[in-house]
Amino acid sequence: MTEQQLREQLVEIGASLFDRGFSVGSAGNLSVRTRDGFLMTPTNSSLGRLTADSLAELDHGWNHVGGPRPSKEVVMHRALYEVRPEAQAVVHLHSTYVTAVSCLAEEGPVIPALTPYFVMRVGREVPMVPYFRPGSAEVDVELRAAARQGPAVVLANHGSIVAGESLEAASNAAEELEVSAQLAFLVRDRSVRPLTEAQIQELLD
C-alpha cells in the first residue's frame, strides 16, 4: 500500500472500531508501519473522528517528524514492533470485556482457548502484564517479555494491545480477543470444554 492508502485504511478501521463500540471517547490508539517509519493516531484523539491528513508521523527511530503529537502510549507500540519485526500494525483498545477480564484477580489463562478462531488469530493463550500508568515507559520490559509469547497481550486494569501482519489483521485479532473475553464471561460459572492440546497444536501447525 502507498502511505496515502495506509492513512485512509487507518481512518476507516478506526471509525469501524469506534462505531461498533470497541473503543469509546478518546480511548485506544492505532499505528501502522510505512516505508519511512510509522503512522500513529494522535494523542487524545477519538478513533471515530480521525482524518487521513491529521495523523502523527514517526521515523524509524521513533522520532516525531510530522503531524500532531502521537499517542502518549507510543512506548507500547514500539515494544511490539521491535519484539515482533514481522508486525506491520498495532492496535490498542480498551474494549469492554477484555478490560473487565484485565481487572479480575484470577489465576490461570486470562482468556481460555475456547474456539479455533481464538487460537488462529491470537495464539495458544494471551499473557497479561501488570498495571502501569498509561504512557509510562516502565511497561517496556514486561510488555516485551509478554509479546515474545504471542502477538496479543492483555494489560492489567487497562485493555489489550495486538500486533498483526497488516492493520486489518491486527484489528481482526483485537476484535477476536474481545469476543473471546465475552465468551469467557458468559461461561465462567459453568463447566466448559476448552480446546484440547492436540486440537490447539493442529491449528498452530
PDB file of C-alpha atoms in Angstrom:
ATOM      1  CA  MET A   1       0.000   0.000   0.000  1.00  0.00           C
ATOM      2  CA  THR A   2       1.049   3.613  -0.523  1.00  0.00           C
ATOM      3  CA  GLU A   3       1.278   5.860   2.511  1.00  0.00           C
ATOM      4  CA  GLN A   4      -1.947   7.590   1.471  1.00  0.00           C
ATOM      5  CA  GLN A   5      -3.750   4.240   1.251  1.00  0.00           C
ATOM      6  CA  LEU A   6      -2.452   3.313   4.712  1.00  0.00           C
ATOM      7  CA  ARG A   7      -3.679   6.649   6.063  1.00  0.00           C
ATOM      8  CA  GLU A   8      -7.133   6.062   4.615  1.00  0.00           C
ATOM      9  CA  GLN A   9      -7.255   2.478   5.891  1.00  0.00           C
ATOM     10  CA  LEU A  10      -6.252   3.562   9.397  1.00  0.00           C
ATOM     11  CA  VAL A  11      -9.056   6.133   9.426  1.00  0.00           C
ATOM     12  CA  GLU A  12     -11.570   3.586   8.097  1.00  0.00           C
ATOM     13  CA  ILE A  13     -10.636   0.882  10.605  1.00  0.00           C
ATOM     14  CA  GLY A  14     -10.547   3.363  13.469  1.00  0.00           C
ATOM     15  CA  ALA A  15     -14.064   4.525  12.623  1.00  0.00           C
ATOM     16  CA  SER A  16     -15.298   0.935  12.319  1.00  0.00           C
ATOM     17  CA  LEU A  17     -13.897   0.007  15.742  1.00  0.00           C
ATOM     18  CA  PHE A  18     -15.394   3.134  17.286  1.00  0.00           C
ATOM     19  CA  ASP A  19     -18.809   2.749  15.667  1.00  0.00           C
ATOM     20  CA  ARG A  20     -19.125  -0.838  16.930  1.00  0.00           C
ATOM     21  CA  GLY A  21     -18.140   0.022  20.493  1.00  0.00           C
ATOM     22  CA  PHE A  22     -14.622  -1.423  20.575  1.00  0.00           C
ATOM     23  CA  SER A  23     -13.366   1.977  21.709  1.00  0.00           C
ATOM     24  CA  VAL A  24     -15.109   4.960  23.275  1.00  0.00           C
ATOM     25  CA  GLY A  25     -14.243   8.628  23.646  1.00  0.00           C
ATOM     26  CA  SER A  26     -10.538   9.120  23.023  1.00  0.00           C
ATOM     27  CA  ALA A  27      -9.604   5.628  24.244  1.00  0.00           C
ATOM     28  CA  GLY A  28      -7.378   3.363  22.180  1.00  0.00           C
ATOM     29  CA  ASN A  29      -4.786   4.019  19.505  1.00  0.00           C
ATOM     30  CA  LEU A  30      -3.592   2.529  16.211  1.00  0.00           C
ATOM     31  CA  SER A  31      -0.317   2.516  14.318  1.00  0.00           C
ATOM     32  CA  VAL A  32       0.949   1.161  11.025  1.00  0.00           C
ATOM     33  CA  ARG A  33       4.420   0.725   9.552  1.00  0.00           C
ATOM     34  CA  THR A  34       5.298   2.770   6.452  1.00  0.00           C
ATOM     35  CA  ARG A  35       8.330   2.950   4.177  1.00  0.00           C
ATOM     36  CA  ASP A  36       9.632   5.951   6.140  1.00  0.00           C
ATOM     37  CA  GLY A  37       8.661   4.854   9.647  1.00  0.00           C
ATOM     38  CA  PHE A  38       5.231   4.780  11.275  1.00  0.00           C
ATOM     39  CA  LEU A  39       1.859   6.488  11.256  1.00  0.00           C
ATOM     40  CA  MET A  40       0.011   6.713  14.583  1.00  0.00           C
ATOM     41  CA  THR A  41      -3.182   8.161  15.956  1.00  0.00           C
ATOM     42  CA  PRO A  42      -2.571  11.490  17.709  1.00  0.00           C
ATOM     43  CA  THR A  43      -2.710  11.960  21.447  1.00  0.00           C
ATOM     44  CA  ASN A  44      -6.222  12.425  22.879  1.00  0.00           C
ATOM     45  CA  SER A  45      -7.856  11.628  19.537  1.00  0.00           C
ATOM     46  CA  SER A  46     -11.026   9.610  19.007  1.00  0.00           C
ATOM     47  CA  LEU A  47     -10.793   6.602  16.702  1.00  0.00           C
ATOM     48  CA  GLY A  48     -14.194   7.663  15.373  1.00  0.00           C
ATOM     49  CA  ARG A  49     -13.071  11.128  14.288  1.00  0.00           C
ATOM     50  CA  LEU A  50      -9.695  10.651  12.610  1.00  0.00           C
ATOM     51  CA  THR A  51      -8.709  12.213   9.298  1.00  0.00           C
ATOM     52  CA  ALA A  52      -6.128  10.925   6.841  1.00  0.00           C
ATOM     53  CA  ASP A  53      -4.114  14.172   6.864  1.00  0.00           C
ATOM     54  CA  SER A  54      -4.030  14.531  10.669  1.00  0.00           C
ATOM     55  CA  LEU A  55      -2.021  11.515  11.815  1.00  0.00           C
ATOM     56  CA  ALA A  56       1.242  11.565  13.721  1.00  0.00           C
ATOM     57  CA  GLU A  57       4.328  10.660  11.689  1.00  0.00           C
ATOM     58  CA  LEU A  58       7.352   8.973  13.265  1.00  0.00           C
ATOM     59  CA  ASP A  59      10.616   7.920  11.648  1.00  0.00           C
ATOM     60  CA  HIS A  60      12.295   4.528  12.037  1.00  0.00           C
ATOM     61  CA  GLY A  61      13.925   5.740  15.266  1.00  0.00           C
ATOM     62  CA  TRP A  62      10.507   6.705  16.710  1.00  0.00           C
ATOM     63  CA  ASN A  63      11.232  10.415  16.464  1.00  0.00           C
ATOM     64  CA  HIS A  64       8.162  12.591  15.868  1.00  0.00           C
ATOM     65  CA  VAL A  65       8.726  14.125  12.422  1.00  0.00           C
ATOM     66  CA  GLY A  66       5.308  15.340  11.281  1.00  0.00           C
ATOM     67  CA  GLY A  67       1.647  15.830  12.058  1.00  0.00           C
ATOM     68  CA  PRO A  68       0.192  16.194  15.563  1.00  0.00           C
ATOM     69  CA  ARG A  69       1.845  14.651  18.609  1.00  0.00           C
ATOM     70  CA  PRO A  70       1.488  10.851  18.708  1.00  0.00           C
ATOM     71  CA  SER A  71      -0.386   8.973  21.409  1.00  0.00           C
ATOM     72  CA  LYS A  72       1.353   9.008  24.780  1.00  0.00           C
ATOM     73  CA  GLU A  73       1.312   5.199  24.586  1.00  0.00           C
ATOM     74  CA  VAL A  74       3.828   5.147  21.754  1.00  0.00           C
ATOM     75  CA  VAL A  75       6.195   3.179  24.025  1.00  0.00           C
ATOM     76  CA  MET A  76       3.865   0.150  23.871  1.00  0.00           C
ATOM     77  CA  HIS A  77       3.666   0.232  20.085  1.00  0.00           C
ATOM     78  CA  ARG A  78       7.440   0.494  19.786  1.00  0.00           C
ATOM     79  CA  ALA A  79       7.909  -2.508  22.086  1.00  0.00           C
ATOM     80  CA  LEU A  80       5.672  -4.742  19.953  1.00  0.00           C
ATOM     81  CA  TYR A  81       7.254  -3.702  16.645  1.00  0.00           C
ATOM     82  CA  GLU A  82      10.752  -4.300  17.980  1.00  0.00           C
ATOM     83  CA  VAL A  83       9.976  -7.682  19.568  1.00  0.00           C
ATOM     84  CA  ARG A  84       7.879  -8.810  16.598  1.00  0.00           C
ATOM     85  CA  PRO A  85       9.675  -7.468  13.491  1.00  0.00           C
ATOM     86  CA  GLU A  86       7.125  -9.115  11.188  1.00  0.00           C
ATOM     87  CA  ALA A  87       4.418  -6.828  12.594  1.00  0.00           C
ATOM     88  CA  GLN A  88       3.113  -4.182  10.216  1.00  0.00           C
ATOM     89  CA  ALA A  89       0.487  -2.706  12.536  1.00  0.00           C
ATOM     90  CA  VAL A  90      -0.509  -2.467  16.199  1.00  0.00           C
ATOM     91  CA  VAL A  91      -3.979  -1.982  17.684  1.00  0.00           C
ATOM     92  CA  HIS A  92      -4.513  -0.922  21.304  1.00  0.00           C
ATOM     93  CA  LEU A  93      -8.087  -0.970  22.637  1.00  0.00           C
ATOM     94  CA  HIS A  94      -9.950  -0.504  25.924  1.00  0.00           C
ATOM     95  CA  SER A  95     -12.762  -2.813  24.772  1.00  0.00           C
ATOM     96  CA  THR A  96     -15.263  -3.695  27.479  1.00  0.00           C
ATOM     97  CA  TYR A  97     -14.836  -7.419  28.081  1.00  0.00           C
ATOM     98  CA  VAL A  98     -11.053  -7.564  27.690  1.00  0.00           C
ATOM     99  CA  THR A  99     -10.783  -4.668  30.130  1.00  0.00           C
ATOM    100  CA  ALA A 100     -13.142  -6.448  32.525  1.00  0.00           C
ATOM    101  CA  VAL A 101     -11.014  -9.599  32.313  1.00  0.00           C
ATOM    102  CA  SER A 102      -7.918  -7.480  32.950  1.00  0.00           C
ATOM    103  CA  CYS A 103      -9.434  -6.366  36.283  1.00  0.00           C
ATOM    104  CA  LEU A 104     -10.162  -9.866  37.618  1.00  0.00           C
ATOM    105  CA  ALA A 105      -7.936 -11.268  40.360  1.00  0.00           C
ATOM    106  CA  GLU A 106      -7.833 -14.808  38.998  1.00  0.00           C
ATOM    107  CA  GLU A 107      -5.044 -17.243  38.213  1.00  0.00           C
ATOM    108  CA  GLY A 108      -4.669 -19.350  35.084  1.00  0.00           C
ATOM    109  CA  PRO A 109      -5.098 -18.296  31.453  1.00  0.00           C
ATOM    110  CA  VAL A 110      -6.514 -14.794  31.174  1.00  0.00           C
ATOM    111  CA  ILE A 111      -8.805 -15.935  28.355  1.00  0.00           C
ATOM    112  CA  PRO A 112      -9.149 -19.701  27.717  1.00  0.00           C
ATOM    113  CA  ALA A 113      -8.814 -21.187  24.235  1.00  0.00           C
ATOM    114  CA  LEU A 114     -12.475 -21.997  23.642  1.00  0.00           C
ATOM    115  CA  THR A 115     -12.655 -21.567  19.855  1.00  0.00           C
ATOM    116  CA  PRO A 116     -10.356 -22.263  16.898  1.00  0.00           C
ATOM    117  CA  TYR A 117     -10.561 -18.623  15.830  1.00  0.00           C
ATOM    118  CA  PHE A 118      -9.024 -17.508  19.113  1.00  0.00           C
ATOM    119  CA  VAL A 119      -6.049 -19.809  18.505  1.00  0.00           C
ATOM    120  CA  MET A 120      -5.682 -18.915  14.828  1.00  0.00           C
ATOM    121  CA  ARG A 121      -5.800 -15.153  15.401  1.00  0.00           C
ATOM    122  CA  VAL A 122      -4.118 -14.634  18.774  1.00  0.00           C
ATOM    123  CA  GLY A 123      -2.377 -17.899  19.663  1.00  0.00           C
ATOM    124  CA  ARG A 124      -2.418 -20.541  22.362  1.00  0.00           C
ATOM    125  CA  GLU A 125      -3.044 -18.108  25.198  1.00  0.00           C
ATOM    126  CA  VAL A 126      -2.722 -14.421  25.933  1.00  0.00           C
ATOM    127  CA  PRO A 127      -0.321 -13.217  28.636  1.00  0.00           C
ATOM    128  CA  MET A 128      -1.147 -10.329  30.939  1.00  0.00           C
ATOM    129  CA  VAL A 129       1.339  -7.725  32.115  1.00  0.00           C
ATOM    130  CA  PRO A 130       0.990  -5.919  35.453  1.00  0.00           C
ATOM    131  CA  TYR A 131      -0.627  -2.492  35.684  1.00  0.00           C
ATOM    132  CA  PHE A 132       1.422   0.542  34.697  1.00  0.00           C
ATOM    133  CA  ARG A 133       0.225   4.112  34.369  1.00  0.00           C
ATOM    134  CA  PRO A 134      -0.866   4.749  30.743  1.00  0.00           C
ATOM    135  CA  GLY A 135       2.050   6.250  28.853  1.00  0.00           C
ATOM    136  CA  SER A 136       4.620   5.064  31.399  1.00  0.00           C
ATOM    137  CA  ALA A 137       7.925   3.857  29.945  1.00  0.00           C
ATOM    138  CA  GLU A 138       8.122   1.349  32.811  1.00  0.00           C
ATOM    139  CA  VAL A 139       5.807  -1.053  30.963  1.00  0.00           C
ATOM    140  CA  ASP A 140       8.504  -1.676  28.353  1.00  0.00           C
ATOM    141  CA  VAL A 141      10.358  -4.628  29.917  1.00  0.00           C
ATOM    142  CA  GLU A 142       7.224  -6.529  30.971  1.00  0.00           C
ATOM    143  CA  LEU A 143       5.499  -5.881  27.649  1.00  0.00           C
ATOM    144  CA  ARG A 144       8.458  -7.046  25.579  1.00  0.00           C
ATOM    145  CA  ALA A 145       8.646 -10.291  27.550  1.00  0.00           C
ATOM    146  CA  ALA A 146       4.917 -10.898  27.064  1.00  0.00           C
ATOM    147  CA  ALA A 147       4.985 -10.031  23.354  1.00  0.00           C
ATOM    148  CA  ARG A 148       7.618 -12.710  22.758  1.00  0.00           C
ATOM    149  CA  GLN A 149       4.935 -15.275  23.681  1.00  0.00           C
ATOM    150  CA  GLY A 150       2.464 -14.108  21.027  1.00  0.00           C
ATOM    151  CA  PRO A 151       1.027 -11.134  19.153  1.00  0.00           C
ATOM    152  CA  ALA A 152      -1.654 -10.248  21.733  1.00  0.00           C
ATOM    153  CA  VAL A 153      -1.177  -9.018  25.302  1.00  0.00           C
ATOM    154  CA  VAL A 154      -3.690  -8.050  27.982  1.00  0.00           C
ATOM    155  CA  LEU A 155      -2.724  -5.015  30.069  1.00  0.00           C
ATOM    156  CA  ALA A 156      -3.887  -5.304  33.680  1.00  0.00           C
ATOM    157  CA  ASN A 157      -6.675  -2.846  34.555  1.00  0.00           C
ATOM    158  CA  HIS A 158      -6.269  -1.262  31.128  1.00  0.00           C
ATOM    159  CA  GLY A 159      -7.120  -3.190  27.935  1.00  0.00           C
ATOM    160  CA  SER A 160      -5.297  -5.016  25.151  1.00  0.00           C
ATOM    161  CA  ILE A 161      -2.559  -4.470  22.601  1.00  0.00           C
ATOM    162  CA  VAL A 162      -2.249  -6.621  19.473  1.00  0.00           C
ATOM    163  CA  ALA A 163       0.259  -6.760  16.617  1.00  0.00           C
ATOM    164  CA  GLY A 164      -0.540  -8.042  13.136  1.00  0.00           C
ATOM    165  CA  GLU A 165       0.907  -8.556   9.661  1.00  0.00           C
ATOM    166  CA  SER A 166      -1.395  -5.774   8.465  1.00  0.00           C
ATOM    167  CA  LEU A 167      -3.697  -3.209  10.030  1.00  0.00           C
ATOM    168  CA  GLU A 168      -6.680  -5.331   9.046  1.00  0.00           C
ATOM    169  CA  ALA A 169      -5.128  -8.464  10.596  1.00  0.00           C
ATOM    170  CA  ALA A 170      -4.275  -6.659  13.842  1.00  0.00           C
ATOM    171  CA  SER A 171      -7.789  -5.234  14.040  1.00  0.00           C
ATOM    172  CA  ASN A 172      -9.366  -8.642  13.372  1.00  0.00           C
ATOM    173  CA  ALA A 173      -7.227 -10.208  16.101  1.00  0.00           C
ATOM    174  CA  ALA A 174      -8.116  -7.468  18.587  1.00  0.00           C
ATOM    175  CA  GLU A 175     -11.797  -7.991  17.825  1.00  0.00           C
ATOM    176  CA  GLU A 176     -11.440 -11.769  18.223  1.00  0.00           C
ATOM    177  CA  LEU A 177      -9.771 -11.189  21.575  1.00  0.00           C
ATOM    178  CA  GLU A 178     -12.689  -9.033  22.734  1.00  0.00           C
ATOM    179  CA  VAL A 179     -15.292 -11.591  21.605  1.00  0.00           C
ATOM    180  CA  SER A 180     -13.303 -14.385  23.275  1.00  0.00           C
ATOM    181  CA  ALA A 181     -13.253 -12.394  26.519  1.00  0.00           C
ATOM    182  CA  GLN A 182     -17.023 -12.001  26.247  1.00  0.00           C
ATOM    183  CA  LEU A 183     -17.425 -15.750  25.743  1.00  0.00           C
ATOM    184  CA  ALA A 184     -15.228 -16.390  28.764  1.00  0.00           C
ATOM    185  CA  PHE A 185     -17.541 -14.220  30.863  1.00  0.00           C
ATOM    186  CA  LEU A 186     -20.663 -15.929  29.555  1.00  0.00           C
ATOM    187  CA  VAL A 187     -19.427 -19.408  30.513  1.00  0.00           C
ATOM    188  CA  ARG A 188     -17.237 -18.615  33.535  1.00  0.00           C
ATOM    189  CA  ASP A 189     -19.680 -20.104  36.090  1.00  0.00           C
ATOM    190  CA  ARG A 190     -20.243 -23.260  34.074  1.00  0.00           C
ATOM    191  CA  SER A 191     -18.280 -26.363  33.224  1.00  0.00           C
ATOM    192  CA  VAL A 192     -16.600 -25.577  29.895  1.00  0.00           C
ATOM    193  CA  ARG A 193     -14.993 -27.677  27.179  1.00  0.00           C
ATOM    194  CA  PRO A 194     -11.849 -25.817  26.082  1.00  0.00           C
ATOM    195  CA  LEU A 195      -9.906 -26.992  23.056  1.00  0.00           C
ATOM    196  CA  THR A 196      -7.551 -29.870  23.812  1.00  0.00           C
ATOM    197  CA  GLU A 197      -3.803 -29.562  23.467  1.00  0.00           C
ATOM    198  CA  ALA A 198      -3.935 -31.729  20.326  1.00  0.00           C
ATOM    199  CA  GLN A 199      -6.631 -29.511  18.796  1.00  0.00           C
ATOM    200  CA  ILE A 200      -4.638 -26.368  19.600  1.00  0.00           C
ATOM    201  CA  GLN A 201      -1.456 -27.805  18.151  1.00  0.00           C
ATOM    202  CA  GLU A 202      -3.237 -28.818  14.947  1.00  0.00           C
ATOM    203  CA  LEU A 203      -4.398 -25.225  14.485  1.00  0.00           C
ATOM    204  CA  LEU A 204      -0.941 -23.806  15.210  1.00  0.00           C
ATOM    205  CA  ASP A 205       0.679 -26.229  12.778  1.00  0.00           C
TER     206      ASP A 205
END
